[in-house]
mmCIF file of N, CA and C in Angstrom:
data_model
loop_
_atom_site.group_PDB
_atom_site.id
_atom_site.type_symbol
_atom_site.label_atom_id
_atom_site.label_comp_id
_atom_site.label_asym_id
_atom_site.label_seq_id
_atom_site.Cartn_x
_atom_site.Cartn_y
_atom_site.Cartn_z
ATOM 1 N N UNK A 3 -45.260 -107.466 95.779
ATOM 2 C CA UNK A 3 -43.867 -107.169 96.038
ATOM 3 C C UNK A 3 -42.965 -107.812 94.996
ATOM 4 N N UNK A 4 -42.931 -108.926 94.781
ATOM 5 C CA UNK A 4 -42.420 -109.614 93.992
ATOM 6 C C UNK A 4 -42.474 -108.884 92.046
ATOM 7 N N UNK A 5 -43.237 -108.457 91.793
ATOM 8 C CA UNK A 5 -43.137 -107.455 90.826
ATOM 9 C C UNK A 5 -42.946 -106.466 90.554
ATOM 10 N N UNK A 6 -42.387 -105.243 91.592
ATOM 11 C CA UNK A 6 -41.412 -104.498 92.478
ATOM 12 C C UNK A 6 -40.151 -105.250 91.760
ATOM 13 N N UNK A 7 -39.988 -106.179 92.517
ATOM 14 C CA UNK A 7 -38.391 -106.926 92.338
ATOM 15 C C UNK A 7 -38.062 -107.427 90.960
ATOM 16 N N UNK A 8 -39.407 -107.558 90.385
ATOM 17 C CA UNK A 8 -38.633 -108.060 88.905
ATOM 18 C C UNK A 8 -38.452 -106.767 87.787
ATOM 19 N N UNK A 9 -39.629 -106.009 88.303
ATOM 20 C CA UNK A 9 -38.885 -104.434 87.518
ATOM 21 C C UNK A 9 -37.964 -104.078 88.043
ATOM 22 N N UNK A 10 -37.130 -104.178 89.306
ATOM 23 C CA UNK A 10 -36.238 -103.355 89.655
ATOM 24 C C UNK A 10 -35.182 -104.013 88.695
ATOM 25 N N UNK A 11 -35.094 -106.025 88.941
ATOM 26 C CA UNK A 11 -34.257 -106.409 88.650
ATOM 27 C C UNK A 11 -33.883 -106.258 86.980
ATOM 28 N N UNK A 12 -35.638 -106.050 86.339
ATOM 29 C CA UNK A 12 -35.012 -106.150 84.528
ATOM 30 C C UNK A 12 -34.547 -104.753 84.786
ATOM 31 N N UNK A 13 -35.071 -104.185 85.544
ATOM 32 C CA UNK A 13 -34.020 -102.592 85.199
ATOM 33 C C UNK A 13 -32.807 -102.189 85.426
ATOM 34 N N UNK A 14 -32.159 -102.830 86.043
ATOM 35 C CA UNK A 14 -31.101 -103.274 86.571
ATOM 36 C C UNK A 14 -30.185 -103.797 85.594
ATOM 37 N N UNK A 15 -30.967 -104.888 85.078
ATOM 38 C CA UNK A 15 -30.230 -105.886 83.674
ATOM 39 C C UNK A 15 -29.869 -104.668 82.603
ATOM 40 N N UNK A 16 -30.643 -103.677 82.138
ATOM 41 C CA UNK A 16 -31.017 -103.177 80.912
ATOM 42 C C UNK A 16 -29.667 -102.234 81.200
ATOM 43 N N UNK A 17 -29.790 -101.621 82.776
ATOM 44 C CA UNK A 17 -28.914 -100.670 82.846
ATOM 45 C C UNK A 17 -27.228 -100.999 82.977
ATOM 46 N N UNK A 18 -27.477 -102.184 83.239
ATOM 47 C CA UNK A 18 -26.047 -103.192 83.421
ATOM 48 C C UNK A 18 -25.517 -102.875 81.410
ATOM 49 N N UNK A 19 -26.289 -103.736 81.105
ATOM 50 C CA UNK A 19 -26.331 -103.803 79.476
ATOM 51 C C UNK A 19 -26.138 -102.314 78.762
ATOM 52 N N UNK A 20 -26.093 -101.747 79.303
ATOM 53 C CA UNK A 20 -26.239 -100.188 78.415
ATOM 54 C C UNK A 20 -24.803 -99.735 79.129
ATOM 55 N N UNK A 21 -24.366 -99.947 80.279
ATOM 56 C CA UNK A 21 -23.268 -99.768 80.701
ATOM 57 C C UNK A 21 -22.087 -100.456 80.500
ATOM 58 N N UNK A 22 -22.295 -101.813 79.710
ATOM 59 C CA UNK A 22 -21.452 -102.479 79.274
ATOM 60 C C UNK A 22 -21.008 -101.705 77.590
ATOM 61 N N UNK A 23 -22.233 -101.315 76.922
ATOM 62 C CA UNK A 23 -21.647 -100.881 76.142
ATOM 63 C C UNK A 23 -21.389 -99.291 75.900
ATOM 64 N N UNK A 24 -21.423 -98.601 76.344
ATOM 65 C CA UNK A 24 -20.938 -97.552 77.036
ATOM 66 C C UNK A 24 -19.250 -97.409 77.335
ATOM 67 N N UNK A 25 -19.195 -98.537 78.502
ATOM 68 C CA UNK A 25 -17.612 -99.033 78.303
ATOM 69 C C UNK A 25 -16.908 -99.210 77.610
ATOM 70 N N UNK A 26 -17.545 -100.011 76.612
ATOM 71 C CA UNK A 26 -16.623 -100.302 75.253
ATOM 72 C C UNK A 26 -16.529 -99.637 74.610
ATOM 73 N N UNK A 27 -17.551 -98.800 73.837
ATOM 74 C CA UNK A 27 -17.627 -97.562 73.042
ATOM 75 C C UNK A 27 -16.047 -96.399 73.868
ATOM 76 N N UNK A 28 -16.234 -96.195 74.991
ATOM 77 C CA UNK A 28 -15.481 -95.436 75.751
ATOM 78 C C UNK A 28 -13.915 -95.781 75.708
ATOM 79 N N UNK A 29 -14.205 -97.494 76.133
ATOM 80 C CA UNK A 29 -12.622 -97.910 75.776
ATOM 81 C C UNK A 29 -11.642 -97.655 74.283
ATOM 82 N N UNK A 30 -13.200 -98.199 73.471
ATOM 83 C CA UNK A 30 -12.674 -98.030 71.650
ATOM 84 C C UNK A 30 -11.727 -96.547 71.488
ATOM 85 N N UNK A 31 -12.938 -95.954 71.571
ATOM 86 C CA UNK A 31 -12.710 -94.699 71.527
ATOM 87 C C UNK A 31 -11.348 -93.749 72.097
ATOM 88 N N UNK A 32 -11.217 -94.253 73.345
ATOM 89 C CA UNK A 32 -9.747 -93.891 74.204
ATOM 90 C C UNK A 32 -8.949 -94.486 73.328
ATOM 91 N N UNK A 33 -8.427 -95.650 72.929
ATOM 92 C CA UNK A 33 -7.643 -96.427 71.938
ATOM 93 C C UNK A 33 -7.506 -95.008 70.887
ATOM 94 N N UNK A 34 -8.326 -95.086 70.035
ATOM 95 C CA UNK A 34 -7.966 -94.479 69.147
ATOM 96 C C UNK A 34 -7.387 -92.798 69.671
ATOM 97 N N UNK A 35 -8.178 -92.136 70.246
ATOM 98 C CA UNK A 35 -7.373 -91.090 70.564
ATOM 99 C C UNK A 35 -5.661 -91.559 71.044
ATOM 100 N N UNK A 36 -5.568 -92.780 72.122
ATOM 101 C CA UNK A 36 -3.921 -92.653 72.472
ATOM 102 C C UNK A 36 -3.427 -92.538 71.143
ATOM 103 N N UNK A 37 -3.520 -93.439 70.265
ATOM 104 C CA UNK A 37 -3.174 -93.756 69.242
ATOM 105 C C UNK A 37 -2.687 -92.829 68.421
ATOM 106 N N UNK A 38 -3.830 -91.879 68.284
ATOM 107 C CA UNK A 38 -3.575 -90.274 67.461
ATOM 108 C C UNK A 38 -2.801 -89.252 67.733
ATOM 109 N N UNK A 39 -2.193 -89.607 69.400
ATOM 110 C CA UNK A 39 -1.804 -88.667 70.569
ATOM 111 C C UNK A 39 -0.488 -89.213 70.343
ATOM 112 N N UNK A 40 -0.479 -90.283 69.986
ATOM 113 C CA UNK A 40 1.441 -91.436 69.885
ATOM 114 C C UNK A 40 1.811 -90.852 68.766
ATOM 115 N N UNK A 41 0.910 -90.493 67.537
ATOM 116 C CA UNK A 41 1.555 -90.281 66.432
ATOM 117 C C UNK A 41 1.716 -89.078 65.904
ATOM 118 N N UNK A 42 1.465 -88.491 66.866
ATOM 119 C CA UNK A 42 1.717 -86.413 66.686
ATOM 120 C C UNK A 42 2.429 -86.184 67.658
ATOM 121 N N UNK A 43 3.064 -87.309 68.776
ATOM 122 C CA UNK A 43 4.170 -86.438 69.264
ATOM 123 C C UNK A 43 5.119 -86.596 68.748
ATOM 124 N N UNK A 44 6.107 -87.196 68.156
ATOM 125 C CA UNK A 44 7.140 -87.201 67.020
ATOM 126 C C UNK A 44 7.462 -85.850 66.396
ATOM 127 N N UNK A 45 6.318 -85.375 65.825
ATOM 128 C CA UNK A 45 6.289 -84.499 64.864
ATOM 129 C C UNK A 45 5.944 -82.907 65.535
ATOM 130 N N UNK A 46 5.105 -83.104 66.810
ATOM 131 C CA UNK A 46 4.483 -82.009 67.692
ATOM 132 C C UNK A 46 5.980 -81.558 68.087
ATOM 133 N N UNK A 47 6.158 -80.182 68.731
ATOM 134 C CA UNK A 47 7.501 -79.629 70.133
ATOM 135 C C UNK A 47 6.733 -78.658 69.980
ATOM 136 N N UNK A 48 8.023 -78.228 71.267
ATOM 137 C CA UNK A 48 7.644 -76.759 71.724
ATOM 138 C C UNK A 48 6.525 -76.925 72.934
ATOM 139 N N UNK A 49 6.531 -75.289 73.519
ATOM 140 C CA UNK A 49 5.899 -75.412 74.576
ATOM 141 C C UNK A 49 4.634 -75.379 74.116
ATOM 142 N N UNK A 50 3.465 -75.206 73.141
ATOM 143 C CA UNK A 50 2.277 -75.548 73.040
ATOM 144 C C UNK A 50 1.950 -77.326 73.336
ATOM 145 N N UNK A 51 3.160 -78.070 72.235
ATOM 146 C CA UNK A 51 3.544 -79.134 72.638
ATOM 147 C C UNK A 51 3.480 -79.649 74.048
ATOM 148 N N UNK A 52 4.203 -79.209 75.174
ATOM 149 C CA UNK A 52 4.442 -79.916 76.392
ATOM 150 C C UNK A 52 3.084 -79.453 77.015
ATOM 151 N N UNK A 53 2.274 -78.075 76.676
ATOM 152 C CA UNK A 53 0.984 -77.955 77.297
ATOM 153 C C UNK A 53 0.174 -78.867 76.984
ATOM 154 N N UNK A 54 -0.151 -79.010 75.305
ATOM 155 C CA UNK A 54 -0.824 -80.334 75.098
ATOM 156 C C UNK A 54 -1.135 -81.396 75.895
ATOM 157 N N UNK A 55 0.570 -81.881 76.016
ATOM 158 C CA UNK A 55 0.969 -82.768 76.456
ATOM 159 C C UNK A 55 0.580 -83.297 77.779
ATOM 160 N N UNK A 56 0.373 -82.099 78.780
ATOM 161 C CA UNK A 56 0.115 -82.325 79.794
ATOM 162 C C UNK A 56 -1.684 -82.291 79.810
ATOM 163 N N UNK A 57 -2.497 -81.811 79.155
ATOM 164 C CA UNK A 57 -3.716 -81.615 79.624
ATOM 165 C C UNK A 57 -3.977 -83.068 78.878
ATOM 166 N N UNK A 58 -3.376 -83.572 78.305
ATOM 167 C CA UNK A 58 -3.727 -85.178 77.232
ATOM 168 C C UNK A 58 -4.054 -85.545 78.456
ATOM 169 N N UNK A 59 -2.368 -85.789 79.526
ATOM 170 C CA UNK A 59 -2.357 -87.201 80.167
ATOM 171 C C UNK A 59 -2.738 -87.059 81.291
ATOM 172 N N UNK A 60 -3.351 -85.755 81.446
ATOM 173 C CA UNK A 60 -4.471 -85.285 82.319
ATOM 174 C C UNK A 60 -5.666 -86.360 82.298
ATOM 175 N N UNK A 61 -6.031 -85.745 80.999
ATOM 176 C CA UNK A 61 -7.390 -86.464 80.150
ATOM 177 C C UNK A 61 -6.982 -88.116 80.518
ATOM 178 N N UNK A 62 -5.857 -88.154 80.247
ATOM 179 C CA UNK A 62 -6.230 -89.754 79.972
ATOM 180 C C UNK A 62 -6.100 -90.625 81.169
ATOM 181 N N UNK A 63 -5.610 -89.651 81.767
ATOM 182 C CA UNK A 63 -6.013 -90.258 83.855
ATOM 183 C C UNK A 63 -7.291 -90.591 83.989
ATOM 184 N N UNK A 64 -7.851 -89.216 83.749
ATOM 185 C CA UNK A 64 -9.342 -89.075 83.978
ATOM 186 C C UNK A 64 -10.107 -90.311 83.194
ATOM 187 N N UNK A 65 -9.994 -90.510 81.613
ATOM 188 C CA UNK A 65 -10.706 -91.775 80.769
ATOM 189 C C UNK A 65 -10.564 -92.968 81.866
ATOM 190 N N UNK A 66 -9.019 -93.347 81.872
ATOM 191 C CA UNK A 66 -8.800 -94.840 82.617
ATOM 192 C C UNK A 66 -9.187 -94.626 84.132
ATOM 193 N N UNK A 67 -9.542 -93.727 85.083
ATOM 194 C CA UNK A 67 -10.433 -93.479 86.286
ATOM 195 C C UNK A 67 -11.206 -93.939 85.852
ATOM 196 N N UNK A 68 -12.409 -93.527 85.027
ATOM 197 C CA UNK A 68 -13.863 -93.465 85.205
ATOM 198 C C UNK A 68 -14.013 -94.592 84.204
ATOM 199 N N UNK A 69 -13.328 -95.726 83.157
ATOM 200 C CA UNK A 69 -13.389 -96.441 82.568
ATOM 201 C C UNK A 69 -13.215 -97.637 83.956
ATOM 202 N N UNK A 70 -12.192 -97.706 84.690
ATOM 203 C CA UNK A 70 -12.238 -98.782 85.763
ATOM 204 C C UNK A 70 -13.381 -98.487 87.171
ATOM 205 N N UNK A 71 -13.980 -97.527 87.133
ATOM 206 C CA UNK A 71 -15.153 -97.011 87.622
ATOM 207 C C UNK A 71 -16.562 -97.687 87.335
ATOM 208 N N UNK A 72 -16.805 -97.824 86.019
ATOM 209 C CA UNK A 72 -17.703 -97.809 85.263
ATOM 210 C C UNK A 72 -18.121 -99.623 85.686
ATOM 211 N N UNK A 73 -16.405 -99.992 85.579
ATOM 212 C CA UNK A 73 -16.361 -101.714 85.093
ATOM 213 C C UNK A 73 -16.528 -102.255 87.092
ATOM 214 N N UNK A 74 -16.217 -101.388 87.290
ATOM 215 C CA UNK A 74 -16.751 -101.703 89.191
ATOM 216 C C UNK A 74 -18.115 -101.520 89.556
ATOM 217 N N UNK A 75 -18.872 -100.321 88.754
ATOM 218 C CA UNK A 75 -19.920 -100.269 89.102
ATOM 219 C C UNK A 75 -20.765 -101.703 88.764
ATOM 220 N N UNK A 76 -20.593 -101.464 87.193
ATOM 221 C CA UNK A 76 -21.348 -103.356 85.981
ATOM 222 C C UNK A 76 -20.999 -104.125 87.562
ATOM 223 N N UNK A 77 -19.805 -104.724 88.153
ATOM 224 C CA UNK A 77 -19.782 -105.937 88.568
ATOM 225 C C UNK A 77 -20.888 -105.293 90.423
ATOM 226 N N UNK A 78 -20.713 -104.193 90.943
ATOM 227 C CA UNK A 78 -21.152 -104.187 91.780
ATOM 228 C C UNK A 78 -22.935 -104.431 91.203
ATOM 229 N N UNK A 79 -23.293 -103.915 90.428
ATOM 230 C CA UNK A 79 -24.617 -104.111 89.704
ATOM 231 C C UNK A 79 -25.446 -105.610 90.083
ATOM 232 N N UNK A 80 -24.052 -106.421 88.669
ATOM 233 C CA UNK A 80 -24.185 -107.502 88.654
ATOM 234 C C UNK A 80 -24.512 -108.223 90.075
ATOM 235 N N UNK A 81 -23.552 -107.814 90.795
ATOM 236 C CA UNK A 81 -23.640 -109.027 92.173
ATOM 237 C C UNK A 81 -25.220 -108.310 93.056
ATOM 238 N N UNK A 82 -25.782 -107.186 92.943
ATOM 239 C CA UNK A 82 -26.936 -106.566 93.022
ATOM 240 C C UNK A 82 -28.300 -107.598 92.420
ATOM 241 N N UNK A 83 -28.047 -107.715 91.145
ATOM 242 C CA UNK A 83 -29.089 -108.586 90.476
ATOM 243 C C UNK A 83 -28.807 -110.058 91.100
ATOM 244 N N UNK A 84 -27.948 -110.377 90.721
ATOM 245 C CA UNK A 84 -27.870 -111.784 91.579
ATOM 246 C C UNK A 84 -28.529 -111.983 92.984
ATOM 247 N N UNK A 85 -28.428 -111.024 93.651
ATOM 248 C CA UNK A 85 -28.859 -111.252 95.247
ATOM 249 C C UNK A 85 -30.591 -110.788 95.122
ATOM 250 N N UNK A 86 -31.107 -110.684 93.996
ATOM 251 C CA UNK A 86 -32.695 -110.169 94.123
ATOM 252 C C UNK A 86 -33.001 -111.240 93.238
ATOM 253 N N UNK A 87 -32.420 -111.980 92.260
ATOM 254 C CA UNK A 87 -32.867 -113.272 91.647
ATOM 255 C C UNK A 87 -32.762 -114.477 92.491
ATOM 256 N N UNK A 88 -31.919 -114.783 93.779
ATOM 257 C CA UNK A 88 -31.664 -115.448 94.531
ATOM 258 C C UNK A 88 -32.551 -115.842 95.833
ATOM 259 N N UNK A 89 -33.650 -114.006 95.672
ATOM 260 C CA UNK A 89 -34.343 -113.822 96.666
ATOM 261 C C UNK A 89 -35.585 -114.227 96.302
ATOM 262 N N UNK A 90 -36.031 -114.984 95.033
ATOM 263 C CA UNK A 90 -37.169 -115.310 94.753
ATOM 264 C C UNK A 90 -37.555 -116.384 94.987
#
């Protein structure tokens, strides 16, 4: 049993770890799009403009959802591994 629990738990770790950077890649990445999105509306109008506009901050609901999603799951994870390293 106990080796059950330590594959679950390194698998657990690996998937924690791959989800951490996942996040970041995701966060980076959102950055730079706002970024690109700040500096073409100045110059963007019109109604293609305000459509844009709206499916962006659509999008960017959706990024910062599933980015504070992601960072709930890592800590629910985390406190997961803790309680099966605790159990040994």
């Amino acid at each position: 049993m106990a080796g059950n629990v330590d594959l679950l738990t390194n698998g657990l770790k690996d998937y924690i770890n791959c989800l951490h950077t996942h996040n970041s890649s995701l966060q980076e990445d959102f950055r730079e799009l706002s970024a690109l999105f700040a500096a073409l509306q100045p110059a963007y109008e019109g109604q293609a403009a305000e459509t844009f506009k709206a499916s962006w901050m659509a999008t960017a609901r959706w990024f910062e959802e599933y980015i504070d999603q992601t960072v709930l799951l890592g800590s629910f994870l985390e406190e997961r591994v803790s309680w099966l390293e605790q159990d040994k």
